[in-house]
């Protein structure tokens, strides 16, 4: 057993260390039947009736029975130390679809194969255990041997946490289609497995919870209902129940890691450790993966649960610094999958997206009160989350929905908010400059923002006559966004460019007049970009300007040369300063 275990460890090591492949490969076909027979023998010894406890003393009992009991106890110790390594090695080979694994399961060795060929040549059809079971198509029989060993060890209360982790990792390798087939989804096996995983989620640490999340994800993605081309209408209720049980395992992990998702309000949560963040990211990603394969009839319920989880994370103070930055990319992937352009627009998806935006607006209004040190990060993260929703799923929101104007007004208001202005400018840029075809809602967003951004850059007072403030110099970013926006042929086809260019040029000149020569070089760069967009329109516009504005344009464009000359003079002055100021006399 020590020898078999050592070779099994070599097989596992060869998965990461390529130089070991040539060491193990020549002997794998020989070792595989030995590993399998050892596991079968271990299962026989482990699950046969324990007769040692019912026996009397050697003087009163049957010596053969006493010897058998002692022999069983002795052998079990050796098998107990090695069986996990054997399971890992066999599972790794099955995942590669190695022929000799299935040959060994079918009780075929190389020598037997030669005998079979010879027998077939004599017209005799061989018979054996391998004829009745096709392990390659449905390797259920041997799965129950492995599953029984792993499951029995997993529920043993005397097992240490480190041993339980190793057993769970072995079980995770067993519960794959290449080893288990569809046997794991049988009601009795599935219910026992999920109940055990539920208990472990609630009682064990992050290492074990990580493996459980991976198992739940893999079992969901490998579920028969997730395989295309199968008509499973008659099993739909069972499929939904099993998928929900697996999803509940993942949500239980999140509820134990994050506040406000469960009933444990009195607990203290530490979400800043690397181990916790990795597990949170894994669980959120697993939820998004599972949502994609849920039956359509029930998928929207899971979408609502996931949106609630993301919204709760976004509104929780201690999650702002570490958790939310990890969650937002996953949230973006979820929204993209939920409202994919390739799927027909669904009223339920539209309702959920609008409800999500409404909740984000509520979170933003609370964060803007600045009642705690996490309020400002929360407001920034909420602006980013709203931008993700608008930039990925605007096509499912009706263009006339008043919710669109509420979100855009928040962006515009935040341009004048200290701490949020730069983030709001970036969000506006992302919403306006999105790539790909534009929906009617995208066009409505552009029509709403464009004149208001023109007013912001030009410094036009608002409806109440109050001047617009710019605490973080966001006008520079918005100016560049406007130039890039009118350069987008999807948003501004050629007939509209002739109208947009004069508007933007006038806006830039108004800003240059208001702020003075300090921004001339920046304005010159923007004007040159517009000139490259359509030189004819730009030259015609300049030619028709009144003398005062034309002089302003000339001063702005000259600032580029003046800036370069100034830099040259500064460089020369610095070089002159760098030369030694004291020279030694050499004429003595």
Coordinates of C-alpha atoms in Angstrom, one line a residue:
X1 CA 0.0 0.0 0.0
X2 CA 2.9 2.4 0.7
X3 CA 4.2 1.6 -2.8
X4 CA 0.8 2.2 -4.4
X5 CA 0.3 5.4 -2.5
X6 CA 3.8 6.7 -3.5
X7 CA 3.0 6.1 -7.2
X8 CA -0.4 7.8 -6.7
X9 CA 1.3 10.9 -5.3
X10 CA 3.7 10.9 -8.3
X11 CA 0.7 10.7 -10.6
X12 CA -0.9 13.8 -8.9
X13 CA 2.4 15.6 -8.9
X14 CA 2.8 15.0 -12.6
X15 CA -0.2 17.2 -13.2
X16 CA 1.8 20.2 -12.2
X17 CA 5.4 19.1 -12.8
X18 CA 5.7 18.1 -16.4
X19 CA 9.0 16.3 -16.0
X20 CA 7.3 13.6 -13.9
X21 CA 4.9 12.7 -16.8
X22 CA 7.6 10.6 -18.5
X23 CA 8.3 8.9 -15.1
X24 CA 4.8 7.9 -14.4
X25 CA 3.3 7.3 -17.8
X26 CA 5.0 4.0 -18.6
X27 CA 3.6 2.4 -15.5
X28 CA 0.2 3.9 -15.3
X29 CA -1.5 1.1 -17.2
X30 CA 0.0 -1.4 -14.7
X31 CA -0.8 0.7 -11.6
X32 CA -4.4 1.5 -12.4
X33 CA -5.8 -2.0 -11.9
X34 CA -3.8 -2.3 -8.7
X35 CA -5.2 1.1 -7.4
X36 CA -8.7 0.0 -8.3
X37 CA -8.5 -3.4 -6.7
X38 CA -7.0 -1.8 -3.5
X39 CA -9.9 0.6 -3.3
X40 CA -12.4 -2.2 -3.8
X41 CA -10.7 -4.3 -1.1
X42 CA -10.7 -1.3 1.2
X43 CA -14.5 -0.8 0.6
X44 CA -15.1 -4.5 1.3
X45 CA -13.2 -4.3 4.6
X46 CA -14.7 -1.0 5.6
X47 CA -18.3 -1.8 5.0
X48 CA -18.5 -5.5 5.9
X49 CA -20.1 -6.2 9.3
X50 CA -17.8 -5.3 12.2
X51 CA -17.6 -8.6 13.9
X52 CA -14.7 -7.7 16.3
X53 CA -17.0 -6.1 18.8
X54 CA -19.3 -9.1 19.1
X55 CA -16.6 -11.6 19.6
X56 CA -15.6 -13.1 22.9
X57 CA -12.1 -13.8 24.1
X58 CA -9.9 -16.0 22.0
X59 CA -10.4 -18.9 24.4
X60 CA -14.2 -18.8 24.1
X61 CA -14.6 -17.7 20.5
X62 CA -13.9 -19.2 17.2
X63 CA -10.2 -18.7 16.4
X64 CA -10.9 -18.2 12.7
X65 CA -13.4 -15.4 13.5
X66 CA -10.9 -13.8 15.9
X67 CA -8.2 -13.9 13.4
X68 CA -10.4 -12.5 10.7
X69 CA -11.4 -9.6 12.9
X70 CA -7.8 -8.8 13.9
X71 CA -6.7 -9.1 10.3
X72 CA -9.5 -6.7 9.2
X73 CA -8.4 -4.1 11.8
X74 CA -4.8 -4.4 10.8
X75 CA -5.4 -4.1 7.1
X76 CA -7.8 -1.1 7.6
X77 CA -5.0 1.0 9.1
X78 CA -2.9 0.6 6.0
X79 CA -5.7 1.3 3.6
X80 CA -6.9 4.3 5.7
X81 CA -3.5 6.0 5.3
X82 CA -3.5 5.6 1.5
X83 CA -7.0 5.5 0.0
X84 CA -7.3 9.3 -0.6
X85 CA -4.1 9.3 -2.7
X86 CA -5.5 6.4 -4.8
X87 CA -8.8 8.2 -5.3
X88 CA -7.1 11.4 -6.4
X89 CA -4.9 9.5 -8.9
X90 CA -7.8 7.6 -10.4
X91 CA -10.0 10.7 -10.6
X92 CA -7.2 12.6 -12.4
X93 CA -6.9 9.8 -15.0
X94 CA -10.6 9.5 -15.6
X95 CA -10.8 13.2 -16.3
X96 CA -8.2 12.7 -19.0
X97 CA -10.4 9.8 -20.4
X98 CA -7.5 7.4 -20.2
X99 CA -8.5 4.2 -21.8
X100 CA -6.7 1.9 -19.4
X101 CA -8.9 3.2 -16.5
X102 CA -12.0 2.0 -18.2
X103 CA -10.3 -1.2 -19.3
X104 CA -9.4 -1.9 -15.7
X105 CA -12.9 -1.1 -14.6
X106 CA -14.1 -3.6 -17.2
X107 CA -11.7 -6.2 -15.8
X108 CA -9.5 -6.1 -19.0
X109 CA -5.8 -6.2 -18.8
X110 CA -3.5 -6.2 -21.7
X111 CA -3.0 -10.0 -21.4
X112 CA -6.8 -10.5 -21.2
X113 CA -7.2 -8.3 -24.3
X114 CA -4.8 -10.6 -26.2
X115 CA -6.8 -13.6 -25.0
X116 CA -10.1 -12.0 -26.1
X117 CA -8.7 -11.4 -29.6
X118 CA -7.6 -14.9 -29.8
X119 CA -10.9 -16.3 -28.6
X120 CA -12.8 -14.1 -31.0
X121 CA -10.7 -15.5 -33.8
X122 CA -11.9 -19.0 -32.8
X123 CA -15.5 -17.9 -32.9
X124 CA -16.0 -17.9 -29.2
X125 CA -17.6 -14.9 -27.5
X126 CA -16.0 -14.1 -24.2
X127 CA -18.1 -13.4 -21.1
X128 CA -17.2 -11.5 -18.0
X129 CA -18.0 -8.8 -15.6
X130 CA -17.1 -6.1 -18.1
X131 CA -19.7 -7.3 -20.6
X132 CA -22.7 -6.2 -18.5
X133 CA -21.4 -2.7 -17.5
X134 CA -20.1 0.0 -19.9
X135 CA -18.2 2.1 -17.5
X136 CA -17.2 4.6 -20.1
X137 CA -20.8 5.6 -20.8
X138 CA -22.1 5.4 -17.2
X139 CA -19.4 4.7 -14.6
X140 CA -22.0 4.4 -11.8
X141 CA -21.0 1.1 -10.3
X142 CA -17.4 2.1 -9.3
X143 CA -18.7 5.6 -8.4
X144 CA -20.7 4.1 -5.5
X145 CA -17.5 2.5 -4.2
X146 CA -15.6 5.8 -4.2
X147 CA -18.6 7.8 -3.0
X148 CA -19.3 5.4 -0.1
X149 CA -15.7 5.6 1.1
X150 CA -15.5 9.4 0.9
X151 CA -19.0 10.1 2.3
X152 CA -18.5 7.7 5.2
X153 CA -15.2 9.3 6.1
X154 CA -16.7 12.8 5.7
X155 CA -19.5 12.3 8.3
X156 CA -17.1 10.7 10.8
X157 CA -17.0 13.1 13.8
X158 CA -13.5 12.0 14.8
X159 CA -12.0 13.3 11.6
X160 CA -9.8 16.4 12.0
X161 CA -10.5 19.6 10.0
X162 CA -7.4 19.0 7.8
X163 CA -8.4 15.4 7.1
X164 CA -12.0 16.6 6.4
X165 CA -10.7 19.1 3.9
X166 CA -8.7 16.4 2.1
X167 CA -11.7 14.0 2.0
X168 CA -13.9 16.8 0.7
X169 CA -11.4 17.6 -2.0
X170 CA -11.4 13.9 -3.0
X171 CA -15.2 13.9 -3.0
X172 CA -15.2 16.9 -5.3
X173 CA -13.1 15.0 -7.8
X174 CA -15.5 12.0 -7.6
X175 CA -18.6 14.1 -8.2
X176 CA -17.8 14.9 -11.8
X177 CA -19.6 13.4 -14.8
X178 CA -16.5 11.4 -15.9
X179 CA -16.6 9.5 -12.6
X180 CA -20.1 9.7 -11.3
X181 CA -22.2 9.9 -14.5
X182 CA -25.7 11.1 -13.4
X183 CA -25.7 8.9 -10.2
X184 CA -25.2 11.9 -7.9
X185 CA -28.6 13.3 -9.0
X186 CA -30.5 10.3 -7.8
X187 CA -32.8 11.5 -5.0
X188 CA -31.3 9.5 -2.1
X189 CA -27.7 10.2 -3.0
X190 CA -28.3 13.9 -3.8
X191 CA -30.3 14.6 -0.6
X192 CA -27.7 13.0 1.6
X193 CA -24.9 14.9 -0.1
X194 CA -26.6 18.3 0.1
X195 CA -27.6 17.8 3.7
X196 CA -24.0 17.0 4.7
X197 CA -22.7 20.0 2.7
X198 CA -25.3 22.3 4.4
X199 CA -24.0 21.2 7.8
X200 CA -20.4 21.7 6.9
X201 CA -21.1 25.2 5.5
X202 CA -22.5 26.2 8.9
X203 CA -19.8 24.6 11.0
X204 CA -16.5 24.6 9.1
X205 CA -14.0 27.3 8.1
X206 CA -13.2 29.1 4.9
X207 CA -11.1 26.3 3.4
X208 CA -13.9 23.8 3.5
X209 CA -16.5 26.4 2.4
X210 CA -14.4 27.1 -0.6
X211 CA -14.4 23.5 -1.7
X212 CA -18.2 23.3 -1.1
X213 CA -18.9 26.4 -3.2
X214 CA -16.8 24.8 -6.0
X215 CA -18.7 21.5 -5.7
X216 CA -22.1 23.3 -5.7
X217 CA -21.1 25.2 -8.8
X218 CA -19.8 22.2 -10.7
X219 CA -22.8 20.1 -9.7
X220 CA -25.1 22.8 -11.0
X221 CA -23.3 23.3 -14.3
X222 CA -23.1 19.5 -14.8
X223 CA -26.8 19.0 -14.0
X224 CA -28.8 17.1 -16.7
X225 CA -31.1 20.1 -17.0
X226 CA -28.1 22.3 -18.1
X227 CA -27.2 20.1 -21.0
X228 CA -28.7 21.3 -24.3
X229 CA -30.8 19.1 -26.5
X230 CA -32.5 17.2 -23.6
X231 CA -36.2 17.3 -23.1
X232 CA -36.7 17.2 -19.4
X233 CA -40.1 18.7 -19.0
X234 CA -41.3 15.7 -17.0
X235 CA -38.4 16.2 -14.5
X236 CA -38.6 20.0 -14.4
X237 CA -39.8 20.2 -10.8
X238 CA -37.1 17.9 -9.6
X239 CA -34.4 19.8 -11.5
X240 CA -35.6 23.1 -10.1
X241 CA -35.5 21.7 -6.5
X242 CA -32.0 20.3 -6.9
X243 CA -30.6 23.4 -8.5
X244 CA -32.2 25.5 -5.7
X245 CA -30.6 23.3 -3.1
X246 CA -27.2 23.7 -4.6
X247 CA -27.7 27.5 -5.0
X248 CA -28.8 27.6 -1.3
X249 CA -25.4 26.2 -0.3
X250 CA -23.6 29.1 -2.1
X251 CA -25.9 31.7 -0.5
X252 CA -25.4 30.2 2.9
X253 CA -21.7 30.8 2.5
X254 CA -22.3 34.4 1.6
X255 CA -24.7 34.9 4.5
X256 CA -22.1 33.7 6.9
X257 CA -19.5 36.1 5.4
X258 CA -21.5 39.3 4.9
X259 CA -23.7 41.3 7.2
X260 CA -27.3 42.1 6.4
X261 CA -27.8 38.9 4.3
X262 CA -28.8 36.7 7.2
X263 CA -30.3 36.8 10.7
X264 CA -26.9 37.0 12.5
X265 CA -27.1 40.7 13.3
X266 CA -25.2 40.3 16.5
X267 CA -22.2 38.8 14.9
X268 CA -19.0 40.7 14.0
X269 CA -17.8 40.3 10.4
X270 CA -14.3 40.6 9.1
X271 CA -14.4 41.1 5.3
X272 CA -10.9 42.5 4.8
X273 CA -8.8 39.3 5.0
X274 CA -7.5 37.9 1.7
X275 CA -9.1 34.5 2.5
X276 CA -12.5 36.0 3.1
X277 CA -12.4 38.2 0.0
X278 CA -11.3 35.2 -2.2
X279 CA -14.3 33.2 -0.9
X280 CA -16.7 36.0 -1.4
X281 CA -15.5 36.6 -4.9
X282 CA -15.8 32.8 -5.6
X283 CA -19.3 32.5 -4.2
X284 CA -20.6 35.6 -6.2
X285 CA -19.0 34.3 -9.4
X286 CA -20.5 30.8 -8.8
X287 CA -24.0 32.3 -8.3
X288 CA -23.7 34.2 -11.6
X289 CA -22.5 31.0 -13.4
X290 CA -25.4 29.0 -11.9
X291 CA -28.0 31.6 -12.9
X292 CA -27.1 31.1 -16.5
X293 CA -28.2 27.5 -16.6
X294 CA -31.4 27.7 -14.5
X295 CA -34.6 26.7 -16.3
X296 CA -36.2 29.8 -17.8
X297 CA -39.4 29.3 -15.9
X298 CA -37.7 30.0 -12.6
X299 CA -34.6 32.0 -13.6
X300 CA -36.1 35.4 -12.8
X301 CA -36.6 34.3 -9.2
X302 CA -32.8 33.6 -8.9
X303 CA -32.0 36.9 -10.7
X304 CA -34.0 38.7 -8.1
X305 CA -32.1 37.0 -5.3
X306 CA -28.8 37.9 -6.8
X307 CA -29.7 41.5 -7.4
X308 CA -30.7 41.7 -3.7
X309 CA -27.3 40.3 -2.7
X310 CA -25.4 42.8 -4.8
X311 CA -27.6 45.7 -3.7
X312 CA -27.1 44.8 -0.1
X313 CA -23.4 44.6 -0.5
X314 CA -23.4 48.0 -2.1
X315 CA -25.4 49.5 0.8
X316 CA -23.2 48.0 3.6
X317 CA -20.6 50.3 5.0
X318 CA -17.9 47.8 5.9
X319 CA -18.0 46.3 2.4
X320 CA -17.1 49.6 0.5
X321 CA -13.3 49.4 0.8
X322 CA -12.6 45.8 -0.1
X323 CA -15.7 43.8 -1.1
X324 CA -17.4 46.2 -3.5
X325 CA -14.4 46.6 -5.8
X326 CA -14.3 42.8 -6.1
X327 CA -18.1 42.5 -6.6
X328 CA -18.6 45.2 -9.3
X329 CA -16.9 43.2 -12.2
X330 CA -19.0 40.2 -11.3
X331 CA -22.1 42.4 -11.1
X332 CA -21.3 43.7 -14.6
X333 CA -21.0 40.1 -15.9
X334 CA -24.3 39.2 -14.3
X335 CA -26.2 42.2 -15.8
X336 CA -24.7 41.4 -19.2
X337 CA -25.9 37.8 -19.0
X338 CA -29.3 38.7 -17.6
X339 CA -30.1 41.3 -20.3
X340 CA -28.2 39.9 -23.2
X341 CA -28.9 41.6 -26.5
X342 CA -29.3 38.2 -28.1
X343 CA -32.3 37.3 -26.0
X344 CA -35.8 38.8 -26.5
X345 CA -36.6 41.6 -24.1
X346 CA -38.6 40.3 -21.2
X347 CA -40.9 42.4 -19.0
X348 CA -39.6 40.6 -15.9
X349 CA -36.0 41.5 -16.7
X350 CA -37.0 45.2 -17.4
X351 CA -38.8 45.4 -14.1
X352 CA -35.9 43.9 -12.2
X353 CA -33.4 46.3 -13.8
X354 CA -35.6 49.3 -13.0
X355 CA -36.1 48.1 -9.5
X356 CA -32.3 47.7 -9.1
X357 CA -31.7 51.3 -10.3
X358 CA -34.4 52.6 -7.9
X359 CA -32.7 50.9 -5.0
X360 CA -29.3 52.2 -6.1
X361 CA -30.8 55.8 -6.1
X362 CA -32.0 55.3 -2.6
X363 CA -28.6 54.1 -1.5
X364 CA -27.0 57.1 -3.1
X365 CA -29.3 59.6 -1.5
X366 CA -28.5 58.1 2.0
X367 CA -24.8 58.1 1.2
X368 CA -24.8 61.7 0.2
X369 CA -25.8 62.7 3.7
X370 CA -22.1 62.0 4.7
X371 CA -23.2 60.6 8.0
X372 CA -20.2 58.2 8.4
X373 CA -16.7 57.7 7.0
X374 CA -17.9 55.1 4.6
X375 CA -20.6 57.4 3.0
X376 CA -18.3 58.9 0.4
X377 CA -16.9 55.5 -0.8
X378 CA -20.5 54.2 -0.8
X379 CA -21.7 57.1 -3.0
X380 CA -18.8 56.6 -5.5
X381 CA -19.4 52.9 -5.7
X382 CA -23.1 53.4 -6.2
X383 CA -22.5 55.8 -9.1
X384 CA -20.3 53.1 -10.7
X385 CA -23.0 50.5 -10.1
X386 CA -25.6 52.6 -11.8
X387 CA -23.2 53.2 -14.7
X388 CA -22.8 49.5 -15.1
X389 CA -26.6 49.0 -15.3
X390 CA -27.1 51.9 -17.8
X391 CA -24.1 50.9 -20.0
X392 CA -25.0 47.2 -20.2
X393 CA -28.8 47.0 -20.0
X394 CA -30.3 50.3 -21.1
X395 CA -32.0 48.6 -24.0
X396 CA -34.5 46.8 -21.5
X397 CA -35.6 50.2 -20.0
X398 CA -38.2 52.2 -21.9
X399 CA -36.7 55.5 -23.2
X400 CA -39.5 57.5 -21.7
X401 CA -39.1 56.0 -18.2
X402 CA -38.7 58.9 -15.7
X403 CA -36.1 56.7 -13.9
X404 CA -33.6 57.5 -16.7
X405 CA -33.9 61.2 -16.0
X406 CA -33.5 60.7 -12.3
X407 CA -30.2 58.8 -12.7
X408 CA -28.8 61.3 -15.2
X409 CA -29.8 64.2 -12.9
X410 CA -27.8 62.6 -10.1
X411 CA -24.7 62.4 -12.4
X412 CA -25.1 66.1 -13.3
X413 CA -25.6 67.1 -9.6
X414 CA -22.6 65.1 -8.6
X415 CA -20.4 67.1 -11.0
X416 CA -20.7 70.0 -8.5
X417 CA -20.1 67.7 -5.4
X418 CA -16.7 67.7 -3.8
X419 CA -15.4 64.1 -3.7
X420 CA -17.9 62.8 -6.4
X421 CA -17.3 65.2 -9.3
X422 CA -14.4 63.2 -10.9
X423 CA -16.3 59.9 -10.5
X424 CA -19.5 61.4 -12.0
X425 CA -17.5 62.7 -15.0
X426 CA -16.1 59.3 -15.6
X427 CA -19.6 57.7 -15.4
X428 CA -21.0 60.2 -17.9
X429 CA -18.1 59.4 -20.2
X430 CA -18.9 55.6 -20.0
X431 CA -22.6 56.1 -20.6
X432 CA -22.1 58.4 -23.6
X433 CA -19.2 56.7 -25.2
X434 CA -20.3 53.1 -25.1
X435 CA -19.4 51.0 -28.1
X436 CA -21.7 49.0 -30.4
X437 CA -25.1 49.8 -31.7
X438 CA -27.2 52.2 -29.8
X439 CA -30.7 51.4 -28.5
X440 CA -33.5 54.0 -28.4
X441 CA -32.8 54.4 -24.7
X442 CA -29.2 55.1 -25.4
X443 CA -30.2 57.8 -27.9
X444 CA -32.6 59.3 -25.3
X445 CA -29.8 59.4 -22.8
X446 CA -27.6 61.3 -25.2
X447 CA -30.3 63.8 -26.0
X448 CA -30.8 64.4 -22.3
X449 CA -27.2 64.8 -21.4
X450 CA -25.8 66.7 -24.4
X451 CA -27.4 70.1 -23.8
X452 CA -26.9 70.0 -20.1
X453 CA -23.2 69.2 -20.5
X454 CA -22.9 72.0 -23.0
X455 CA -24.4 74.3 -20.3
X456 CA -22.0 73.0 -17.6
X457 CA -18.9 73.5 -19.7
X458 CA -19.9 76.9 -20.9
X459 CA -20.7 78.0 -17.3
X460 CA -24.4 78.9 -18.0
X461 CA -26.4 79.4 -14.8
X462 CA -29.0 76.9 -13.9
X463 CA -32.8 77.4 -13.9
X464 CA -32.6 79.2 -10.6
X465 CA -30.0 81.6 -11.9
X466 CA -27.3 80.1 -9.7
X467 CA -23.8 79.7 -11.3
X468 CA -22.6 76.1 -11.8
X469 CA -19.5 75.3 -9.7
X470 CA -16.7 73.0 -10.7
X471 CA -14.9 71.9 -7.5
X472 CA -12.7 69.2 -9.1
X473 CA -12.1 70.8 -12.6
X474 CA -14.5 68.3 -14.2
X475 CA -15.1 70.7 -17.1
X476 CA -11.8 69.5 -18.7
X477 CA -13.0 65.9 -18.7
X478 CA -16.5 66.8 -19.9
X479 CA -15.0 68.9 -22.7
X480 CA -13.1 65.9 -24.0
X481 CA -16.1 63.7 -23.6
X482 CA -18.2 66.1 -25.7
X483 CA -15.6 66.1 -28.5
X484 CA -15.4 62.3 -28.5
X485 CA -19.2 62.0 -28.4
X486 CA -19.7 64.1 -31.5
X487 CA -16.9 62.0 -33.1
X488 CA -18.9 58.8 -32.7
X489 CA -20.6 58.2 -36.1
X490 CA -23.2 56.0 -34.4
X491 CA -24.4 58.8 -32.2
X492 CA -23.7 61.6 -34.7
X493 CA -24.0 60.5 -38.3
X494 CA -22.6 63.0 -40.9
X495 CA -25.9 65.0 -41.3
X496 CA -25.8 65.8 -37.6
X497 CA -22.1 66.6 -37.3
X498 CA -22.6 69.9 -39.1
X499 CA -24.9 71.0 -36.3
X500 CA -22.9 69.5 -33.4
X501 CA -19.5 71.0 -34.3
X502 CA -20.6 74.7 -34.0
X503 CA -22.3 73.9 -30.7
X504 CA -19.2 72.3 -29.2
X505 CA -16.8 74.9 -30.6
X506 CA -18.9 77.7 -29.2
X507 CA -19.0 75.9 -25.8
X508 CA -15.2 75.5 -25.7
X509 CA -14.6 79.1 -26.6
X510 CA -17.0 80.2 -23.9
X511 CA -15.1 78.2 -21.4
X512 CA -11.8 79.6 -22.6
X513 CA -13.1 83.1 -22.3
X514 CA -14.4 82.5 -18.8
X515 CA -11.3 80.7 -17.4
X516 CA -8.6 82.6 -19.3
X517 CA -5.2 81.7 -20.8
X518 CA -4.5 78.9 -18.2
X519 CA -6.6 76.5 -20.2
X520 CA -5.6 77.6 -23.7
X521 CA -3.4 74.7 -24.5
X522 CA -6.1 72.2 -23.4
X523 CA -8.7 74.1 -25.5
X524 CA -6.3 74.0 -28.5
X525 CA -6.0 70.2 -28.3
X526 CA -9.8 70.0 -28.3
X527 CA -10.2 72.3 -31.2
X528 CA -7.6 70.4 -33.3
X529 CA -9.5 67.2 -32.6
X530 CA -12.7 68.8 -33.9
X531 CA -10.7 70.1 -37.0
X532 CA -9.6 66.6 -37.8
X533 CA -13.2 65.4 -37.5
X534 CA -14.4 67.5 -40.4
X535 CA -11.8 70.0 -41.7
X536 CA -14.3 71.7 -44.2
X537 CA -16.9 72.4 -41.6
X538 CA -14.3 73.6 -39.1
X539 CA -12.6 76.0 -41.5
X540 CA -16.0 77.4 -42.7
X541 CA -17.0 77.9 -39.1
X542 CA -13.8 79.8 -38.2
X543 CA -14.2 81.9 -41.4
X544 CA -17.7 83.0 -40.4
X545 CA -16.8 84.0 -36.9
X546 CA -16.9 87.6 -35.7
X547 CA -13.4 89.2 -35.3
X548 CA -13.4 88.9 -31.5
X549 CA -14.0 85.2 -31.5
X550 CA -11.6 84.6 -34.4
X551 CA -8.8 86.4 -32.5
X552 CA -9.6 84.2 -29.5
X553 CA -9.3 81.0 -31.6
X554 CA -6.0 82.3 -33.0
X555 CA -4.7 83.0 -29.5
X556 CA -5.7 79.5 -28.3
X557 CA -4.0 77.8 -31.3
X558 CA -0.9 79.9 -30.9
X559 CA -0.6 78.7 -27.3
X560 CA 0.6 75.4 -28.5
X561 CA 3.7 76.9 -30.1
X562 CA 4.1 79.3 -27.2
X563 CA 4.0 76.4 -24.8
X564 CA 6.6 74.5 -26.8
X565 CA 8.8 77.6 -27.0
X566 CA 8.3 78.2 -23.3
X567 CA 9.3 74.6 -22.5
X568 CA 12.4 75.1 -24.7
X569 CA 13.4 78.2 -22.9
X570 CA 12.8 76.5 -19.5
X571 CA 15.0 73.6 -20.6
X572 CA 17.8 76.0 -21.7
X573 CA 17.6 77.9 -18.5
X574 CA 17.8 74.6 -16.5
X575 CA 20.8 73.5 -18.5
X576 CA 22.4 76.9 -17.9
X577 CA 21.8 76.6 -14.2
X578 CA 23.3 73.1 -14.2
X579 CA 26.7 74.4 -15.5
X580 CA 29.3 75.2 -12.9
X581 CA 29.2 78.8 -11.7
X582 CA 32.9 78.8 -10.6
X583 CA 35.7 78.1 -13.1
X584 CA 39.3 77.5 -12.1
X585 CA 42.0 79.8 -13.5
X586 CA 44.3 77.9 -15.8
X587 CA 46.8 80.7 -16.7
X588 CA 49.0 80.6 -13.6

